[in-house]
Tab-separated table of C-alpha atoms and ligand atoms in Angstrom:
chain	number	residue	atom	x	y	z
A	433	MET	CA	-13.561	15.968	-7.568
A	434	SER	CA	-11.884	12.940	-6.073
A	435	THR	CA	-12.968	10.850	-9.049
A	436	ARG	CA	-10.842	12.958	-11.277
A	437	ARG	CA	-7.863	12.653	-8.844
A	438	ASP	CA	-8.386	8.836	-8.815
A	439	PHE	CA	-8.413	8.802	-12.590
A	440	ILE	CA	-5.131	10.605	-12.727
A	441	ARG	CA	-3.656	8.256	-10.262
A	442	VAL	CA	-4.883	5.385	-12.275
A	443	THR	CA	-3.616	6.830	-15.492
A	444	ALA	CA	-0.152	7.338	-13.920
A	445	LEU	CA	-0.150	3.671	-13.114
A	446	GLY	CA	-0.643	2.890	-16.743
A	447	ALA	CA	-4.299	1.836	-16.943
A	448	ALA	CA	-6.696	3.400	-19.456
A	449	VAL	CA	-9.571	5.454	-18.347
A	450	LEU	CA	-12.673	5.216	-20.490
A	451	PRO	CA	-15.506	7.568	-20.209
A	452	LEU	CA	-17.855	5.582	-22.405
A	453	HIS	CA	-19.311	2.802	-20.318
A	454	GLN	CA	-21.783	1.886	-23.158
A	455	THR	CA	-18.813	0.979	-25.379
A	456	PHE	CA	-17.841	-1.768	-23.088
A	457	GLY	CA	-20.817	-2.487	-20.835
A	458	LEU	CA	-23.406	-3.612	-23.327
A	459	GLY	CA	-23.427	-6.542	-25.710
A	460	LYS	CA	-21.428	-9.724	-25.487
A	461	LEU	CA	-17.977	-8.399	-25.472
A	462	PHE	CA	-16.628	-10.377	-22.563
A	463	GLU	CA	-17.288	-13.928	-23.524
A	464	ASN	CA	-13.658	-14.514	-23.088
A	465	LYS	CA	-13.517	-15.567	-19.452
A	466	PRO	CA	-12.329	-14.967	-16.797
A	467	ILE	CA	-13.529	-11.599	-15.799
A	468	VAL	CA	-13.229	-9.500	-12.697
A	469	VAL	CA	-15.070	-6.201	-12.124
A	470	SER	CA	-15.059	-4.120	-9.033
A	471	THR	CA	-16.467	-0.934	-7.691
A	472	TRP	CA	-14.398	2.313	-8.108
A	473	PRO	CA	-10.925	2.598	-9.545
A	474	ASN	CA	-9.627	-0.476	-7.698
A	475	LEU	CA	-6.567	-1.609	-9.595
A	476	LYS	CA	-5.026	-3.376	-6.620
A	477	ALA	CA	-8.123	-5.418	-6.081
A	478	ASN	CA	-8.454	-6.374	-9.719
A	479	THR	CA	-4.775	-7.326	-9.822
A	480	ALA	CA	-5.059	-9.505	-6.775
A	481	ALA	CA	-8.052	-11.263	-8.150
A	482	TRP	CA	-6.620	-11.625	-11.463
A	483	GLY	CA	-3.556	-13.341	-9.977
A	484	VAL	CA	-5.987	-16.118	-9.048
A	485	LEU	CA	-8.149	-16.214	-12.133
A	486	SER	CA	-5.409	-16.073	-14.691
A	487	LYS	CA	-3.902	-19.248	-13.190
A	488	GLY	CA	-7.307	-21.129	-13.645
A	489	GLY	CA	-8.295	-20.455	-10.004
A	490	ARG	CA	-11.738	-20.142	-8.431
A	491	SER	CA	-13.778	-17.038	-8.565
A	492	LEU	CA	-14.491	-17.368	-4.877
A	493	ASP	CA	-10.719	-17.187	-4.086
A	494	ALA	CA	-10.265	-14.306	-6.570
A	495	VAL	CA	-12.986	-12.086	-4.927
A	496	GLU	CA	-11.615	-12.805	-1.431
A	497	GLN	CA	-8.148	-11.882	-2.422
A	498	GLY	CA	-9.409	-8.712	-4.154
A	499	GLY	CA	-11.244	-7.710	-0.935
A	500	ARG	CA	-8.227	-8.476	1.344
A	501	VAL	CA	-5.828	-6.359	-0.518
A	502	VAL	CA	-8.089	-3.276	-0.072
A	503	GLU	CA	-8.774	-4.167	3.557
A	504	ALA	CA	-5.090	-4.027	4.259
A	505	ASP	CA	-4.453	-0.684	2.598
A	506	PRO	CA	-4.102	2.069	5.251
A	507	THR	CA	-4.658	4.794	2.506
A	508	ASP	CA	-8.195	3.495	1.757
A	509	THR	CA	-10.449	5.413	4.030
A	510	SER	CA	-13.608	3.306	3.628
A	511	VAL	CA	-12.463	-0.304	3.968
A	512	GLY	CA	-10.591	-2.232	6.599
A	513	TYR	CA	-7.370	-0.874	8.031
A	514	GLY	CA	-7.389	3.007	7.707
A	515	GLY	CA	-11.154	3.121	7.391
A	516	LEU	CA	-12.757	6.101	8.936
A	517	PRO	CA	-14.400	5.391	12.336
A	518	ASP	CA	-17.933	5.821	13.557
A	519	ARG	CA	-18.782	8.928	15.648
A	520	GLU	CA	-17.287	7.308	18.746
A	521	GLY	CA	-13.982	6.807	16.960
A	522	ARG	CA	-14.362	3.145	16.513
A	523	VAL	CA	-13.608	1.384	13.184
A	524	THR	CA	-16.400	-1.154	12.618
A	525	LEU	CA	-16.216	-3.447	9.687
A	526	ASP	CA	-18.849	-5.116	7.530
A	527	ALA	CA	-18.262	-7.811	4.786
A	528	CYS	CA	-19.767	-10.674	2.939
A	529	ILE	CA	-19.027	-13.247	0.256
A	530	MET	CA	-21.156	-15.426	-1.911
A	531	ASP	CA	-20.642	-18.230	-4.533
A	532	ASP	CA	-22.649	-19.439	-7.483
A	533	GLN	CA	-24.314	-22.181	-5.484
A	534	GLY	CA	-25.995	-19.762	-3.045
A	535	ASN	CA	-23.345	-20.394	-0.396
A	536	CYS	CA	-22.711	-17.235	1.572
A	537	GLY	CA	-21.193	-15.853	4.685
A	538	SER	CA	-21.299	-12.440	6.301
A	539	VAL	CA	-19.938	-10.498	9.317
A	540	ALA	CA	-21.076	-7.128	10.574
A	541	PHE	CA	-20.077	-4.626	13.272
A	542	VAL	CA	-16.624	-6.303	13.643
A	543	GLN	CA	-13.954	-4.347	15.394
A	544	GLY	CA	-10.229	-5.080	15.513
A	545	PHE	CA	-9.840	-7.538	12.563
A	546	MET	CA	-8.247	-6.494	9.344
A	547	HIS	CA	-9.863	-9.119	7.074
A	548	PRO	CA	-13.554	-9.230	7.630
A	549	VAL	CA	-14.014	-10.743	4.061
A	550	SER	CA	-11.997	-13.859	5.106
A	551	ILE	CA	-13.939	-14.057	8.422
A	552	ALA	CA	-17.142	-14.036	6.296
A	553	ARG	CA	-15.824	-16.772	4.135
A	554	MET	CA	-15.021	-18.916	7.287
A	555	VAL	CA	-18.665	-18.221	8.547
A	556	MET	CA	-19.887	-19.574	5.256
A	557	GLU	CA	-17.543	-22.645	5.194
A	558	LYS	CA	-17.309	-23.595	8.855
A	559	THR	CA	-20.652	-22.731	10.440
A	560	PRO	CA	-24.285	-23.572	9.901
A	561	HIS	CA	-25.029	-19.868	9.713
A	562	VAL	CA	-24.877	-17.055	7.269
A	563	MET	CA	-24.133	-14.087	9.445
A	564	LEU	CA	-22.227	-13.370	12.678
A	565	VAL	CA	-22.132	-9.914	14.231
A	566	GLY	CA	-20.272	-7.823	16.788
A	567	ALA	CA	-18.757	-9.714	19.745
A	568	GLY	CA	-19.844	-13.132	18.482
A	569	ALA	CA	-18.111	-12.551	15.094
A	570	GLU	CA	-15.067	-11.358	16.938
A	571	LYS	CA	-14.844	-14.404	19.130
A	572	PHE	CA	-15.396	-16.592	16.090
A	573	ALA	CA	-12.476	-14.799	14.405
A	574	LEU	CA	-10.176	-15.240	17.421
A	575	ASP	CA	-11.039	-18.898	17.745
A	576	ASN	CA	-10.169	-19.363	14.035
A	577	GLY	CA	-6.733	-17.852	14.164
A	578	PHE	CA	-7.375	-14.216	13.136
A	579	LYS	CA	-5.260	-11.640	14.876
A	580	LYS	CA	-6.835	-8.755	16.881
A	581	GLU	CA	-5.274	-5.433	15.967
A	582	ASN	CA	-5.944	-1.667	16.042
A	583	LEU	CA	-7.324	-0.572	12.793
A	584	LEU	CA	-7.642	3.238	13.562
A	585	THR	CA	-4.677	4.870	11.743
A	586	PRO	CA	-3.331	8.239	12.974
A	587	GLN	CA	-4.764	9.791	9.754
A	588	ALA	CA	-8.187	8.399	10.302
A	589	GLU	CA	-8.105	9.511	13.942
A	590	LYS	CA	-7.171	12.988	12.846
A	591	THR	CA	-9.957	13.192	10.314
A	592	TRP	CA	-12.521	11.880	12.939
A	593	LYS	CA	-11.210	14.553	15.536
A	594	GLU	CA	-11.679	17.247	12.865
A	595	TRP	CA	-15.237	15.978	12.155
A	596	LEU	CA	-16.044	16.019	15.900
A	597	LYS	CA	-15.700	19.831	15.956
A	598	LYS	CA	-18.975	20.144	14.033
A	599	SER	CA	-20.218	16.651	14.348
A	600	GLU	CA	-22.459	16.944	11.286
A	601	TYR	CA	-23.459	13.647	9.702
A	602	LYS	CA	-24.268	14.010	6.006
A	603	PRO	CA	-25.124	10.770	4.570
A	604	ASP	CA	-24.037	11.963	1.194
A	605	HIS	CA	-21.502	9.453	0.227
A	606	SER	CA	-19.701	11.808	-2.228
A	607	ILE	CA	-19.275	14.401	0.453
A	608	VAL	CA	-18.688	12.357	3.607
A	609	LYS	CA	-15.951	10.227	1.910
A	610	PRO	CA	-13.679	11.760	-0.595
A	611	ASN	CA	-12.198	8.349	-1.110
A	612	HIS	CA	-14.746	6.033	-2.734
A	613	ASP	CA	-13.015	2.714	-2.427
A	614	THR	CA	-15.564	0.639	-0.584
A	615	ILE	CA	-15.243	-2.428	-2.557
A	616	GLY	CA	-17.825	-4.752	-4.203
A	617	ILE	CA	-16.024	-7.292	-6.514
A	618	LEU	CA	-17.637	-9.806	-8.873
A	619	ALA	CA	-15.760	-12.505	-10.799
A	620	LEU	CA	-16.408	-15.146	-13.431
A	621	ASP	CA	-13.749	-17.859	-13.577
A	622	ASP	CA	-12.742	-19.897	-16.553
A	623	GLN	CA	-15.137	-22.666	-15.452
A	624	GLY	CA	-18.011	-20.106	-15.831
A	625	LYS	CA	-18.551	-19.892	-11.969
A	626	LEU	CA	-19.582	-16.611	-10.495
A	627	SER	CA	-18.683	-15.265	-7.051
A	628	GLY	CA	-18.861	-11.945	-5.290
A	629	ALA	CA	-17.611	-10.238	-2.266
A	630	CYS	CA	-18.148	-6.814	-0.627
A	631	THR	CA	-16.219	-5.228	2.271
A	632	THR	CA	-16.385	-1.951	3.918
A	633	SER	CA	-15.834	0.243	7.097
A	634	GLY	CA	-19.227	1.667	6.190
A	635	MET	CA	-20.316	5.355	6.207
A	636	ALA	CA	-17.763	7.533	7.972
A	637	PHE	CA	-19.039	8.880	11.393
A	638	LYS	CA	-22.067	6.686	11.386
A	639	MET	CA	-23.900	5.959	14.764
A	640	HIS	CA	-22.072	3.302	16.761
A	641	GLY	CA	-23.716	0.008	15.891
A	642	ARG	CA	-24.909	1.157	12.452
A	643	VAL	CA	-24.704	-1.608	9.715
A	644	GLY	CA	-25.054	-0.813	6.118
A	645	ASP	CA	-25.840	-2.837	2.960
A	646	SER	CA	-22.453	-4.337	2.441
A	647	PRO	CA	-22.771	-7.361	4.686
A	648	ILE	CA	-26.503	-7.865	3.807
A	649	ILE	CA	-26.942	-10.644	1.281
A	650	GLY	CA	-29.434	-9.274	-1.255
A	651	ALA	CA	-28.538	-5.620	-0.530
A	652	GLY	CA	-24.862	-5.117	-0.907
A	653	LEU	CA	-24.243	-8.353	-2.847
A	654	TYR	CA	-26.052	-11.186	-4.540
A	655	VAL	CA	-24.952	-13.986	-6.670
A	656	ASP	CA	-27.051	-16.574	-8.497
A	657	GLY	CA	-24.998	-19.004	-10.698
A	658	ASP	CA	-27.832	-19.416	-13.167
A	659	VAL	CA	-28.294	-15.727	-13.704
A	660	GLY	CA	-25.608	-13.267	-12.599
A	661	ALA	CA	-24.306	-11.215	-9.724
A	662	ALA	CA	-24.701	-7.691	-8.432
A	663	THR	CA	-23.113	-5.497	-5.849
A	664	ALA	CA	-23.548	-1.945	-4.594
A	665	THR	CA	-21.698	0.967	-3.145
A	666	GLY	CA	-22.914	4.236	-1.734
A	667	VAL	CA	-25.452	5.071	1.062
A	668	GLY	CA	-26.246	1.597	2.350
A	669	GLU	CA	-29.573	2.442	3.777
A	670	GLU	CA	-30.896	3.036	0.297
A	671	MET	CA	-29.744	-0.351	-1.024
A	672	ILE	CA	-31.322	-2.143	1.965
A	673	ARG	CA	-34.666	-0.348	1.391
A	674	ILE	CA	-34.903	-1.893	-2.086
A	675	SER	CA	-32.897	-5.022	-1.561
A	676	GLY	CA	-30.821	-3.694	-4.463
A	677	SER	CA	-28.489	-6.458	-5.445
A	678	HIS	CA	-31.110	-9.088	-5.274
A	679	THR	CA	-33.533	-6.981	-7.206
A	680	ILE	CA	-30.999	-6.573	-10.043
A	681	VAL	CA	-30.327	-10.383	-10.285
A	682	GLU	CA	-34.160	-11.013	-10.289
A	683	LEU	CA	-34.660	-8.482	-13.031
A	684	MET	CA	-31.829	-10.110	-14.939
A	685	ARG	CA	-33.558	-13.525	-14.531
A	686	GLN	CA	-36.614	-12.004	-15.995
A	687	GLY	CA	-34.702	-10.942	-19.118
A	688	ARG	CA	-33.448	-7.439	-18.446
A	689	THR	CA	-29.801	-6.983	-19.403
A	690	PRO	CA	-27.391	-6.155	-16.446
A	691	GLN	CA	-27.528	-2.542	-17.600
A	692	GLU	CA	-31.247	-2.338	-17.657
A	693	ALA	CA	-31.470	-4.065	-14.301
A	694	CYS	CA	-29.019	-1.602	-12.572
A	695	GLU	CA	-30.851	1.368	-14.072
A	696	GLU	CA	-34.216	0.045	-12.746
A	697	ALA	CA	-32.728	-0.378	-9.279
A	698	VAL	CA	-31.345	3.178	-9.256
A	699	LYS	CA	-34.737	4.467	-10.561
A	700	ARG	CA	-36.465	2.855	-7.627
A	701	VAL	CA	-34.158	4.806	-5.258
A	702	ILE	CA	-34.796	7.992	-7.219
A	703	LYS	CA	-38.541	7.445	-7.054
A	704	LYS	CA	-38.353	7.753	-3.259
A	705	HIS	CA	-36.288	10.937	-3.177
A	706	GLY	CA	-36.805	12.822	-6.371
A	707	GLU	CA	-34.308	15.659	-6.997
A	708	LYS	CA	-32.762	15.085	-3.526
A	709	ALA	CA	-31.281	11.912	-4.898
A	710	LYS	CA	-28.742	14.108	-6.684
A	711	ASP	CA	-26.844	14.346	-3.435
A	712	LEU	CA	-27.253	10.702	-2.605
A	713	SER	CA	-24.649	8.386	-4.026
A	714	VAL	CA	-26.096	5.070	-4.842
A	715	ALA	CA	-24.353	2.768	-7.437
A	716	PHE	CA	-24.716	-0.680	-8.660
A	717	LEU	CA	-22.507	-3.005	-10.617
A	718	ALA	CA	-23.726	-6.275	-12.287
A	719	LEU	CA	-22.177	-9.158	-14.136
A	720	SER	CA	-24.345	-11.770	-15.896
A	721	LYS	CA	-23.278	-15.372	-16.170
A	722	ASP	CA	-22.373	-14.749	-19.732
A	723	GLY	CA	-20.007	-11.999	-18.840
A	724	VAL	CA	-21.970	-8.938	-19.714
A	725	ILE	CA	-21.543	-5.966	-17.388
A	726	GLY	CA	-24.062	-3.324	-16.200
A	727	ALA	CA	-23.306	-0.236	-14.056
A	728	TYR	CA	-25.461	2.650	-13.042
A	729	SER	CA	-25.421	5.393	-10.414
A	730	THR	CA	-27.679	8.102	-8.997
A	731	ASN	CA	-25.048	10.767	-9.665
A	732	ASN	CA	-21.970	11.366	-11.727
A	733	VAL	CA	-19.305	10.067	-9.466
A	734	PHE	CA	-19.221	6.247	-10.039
A	735	SER	CA	-16.553	4.348	-11.856
A	736	TYR	CA	-15.663	0.677	-11.976
A	737	THR	CA	-12.627	-1.445	-12.782
A	738	LEU	CA	-12.757	-4.157	-15.280
A	739	THR	CA	-10.113	-6.870	-16.054
A	740	THR	CA	-10.473	-9.596	-18.829
A	741	PRO	CA	-7.896	-11.438	-20.705
A	742	ASP	CA	-7.845	-8.683	-23.313
A	743	LYS	CA	-8.408	-5.636	-21.052
A	744	THR	CA	-6.182	-4.982	-18.090
A	745	ASN	CA	-7.622	-2.886	-15.303
A	746	LEU	CA	-9.724	-0.532	-17.254
A	747	VAL	CA	-11.303	2.140	-15.200
A	748	ILE	CA	-14.684	2.983	-16.745
A	749	LYS	CA	-16.974	5.753	-15.747
A	750	ALA	CA	-20.471	4.481	-15.208
A	751	PRO	CA	-23.470	6.344	-16.601
A	752	SER	CA	-25.746	8.044	-14.093
A	753	TYR	CA	-29.365	9.210	-13.650
A	754	PHE	CA	-28.330	12.776	-12.800
A	755	PRO	CA	-25.591	14.076	-15.149
B	2179	LIG	N1	-22.341	0.989	1.176
B	2179	LIG	C1	-21.497	1.281	2.321
B	2179	LIG	C2	-22.394	1.413	3.529
B	2179	LIG	O1	-23.403	2.002	3.483
B	2179	LIG	C3	-20.702	2.566	2.155
B	2179	LIG	C4	-20.045	2.656	0.875
B	2179	LIG	O2	-20.173	2.045	-0.141
B	2179	LIG	O3	-19.057	3.478	0.900
B	2179	LIG	O4	-21.876	1.023	4.513
């Protein structure tokens, strides 16, 4: 299982791997801000974000930096450069970013730009809009100094050509993509401000033009400075159907803990699919404004990475509905 391989890699780098999410995820253990938490074993993302937060920087800068470092990594097959292409062999990227005030920016179906999370931030800060897609987003990026480049690595091209032989699309996240590094990242800075970002190349071998949950505010990411933040990874169509991240934040507003809220969102997915959801990876990660974490997944493959002043890059296995 790739999760195991990831854990071994993580351990070799010196971070602890904790199987007991409950030990860390519930209660008020993380009142000592700042905090950064990201989907999957994502040491490099947390380290980059921590570089900002530990110097008293803004959570918005932290989540952008965390996303960028994964986008630039050619070995990550589900984000940015090195991401697996769609079935036509094109790498198309989706990303969004959101702060505690409800400011947000998003880009979808962007080709040829390594840092969609930064383009999304620029959409948020420099336009009257929330979302730009496709050719319009690419023009906006070029006009604002982003460099156009080829993001299809030889390895990703080889994997795509191999896939073409059978051309079977199985939207099972855990099978399609052995590398689960699509990143959702949430941070609380020492001023108590929350932000989040999400960036991905989406489901490998998707139809050309397909956009998942990751750039959809409310599906792949949602932040409310009065309540908390949530992000998602897995088969994006499922998160969109239940407005997953927004649902979680609303449940938290109504008094559920981040853990209870993530569990309820996953149960809504399960309700639609029953036992079939075993093969459908859908995972949520939440962080309340008080620094409490929740994480839950349909199946047993999800882990997340946590960094606080006391705990450096802990990779924690999330609980799941199906064991
Ligand atoms: N949620 C992403 C999408 O559906 C995929 C992922 O998390 O790997 O595009």
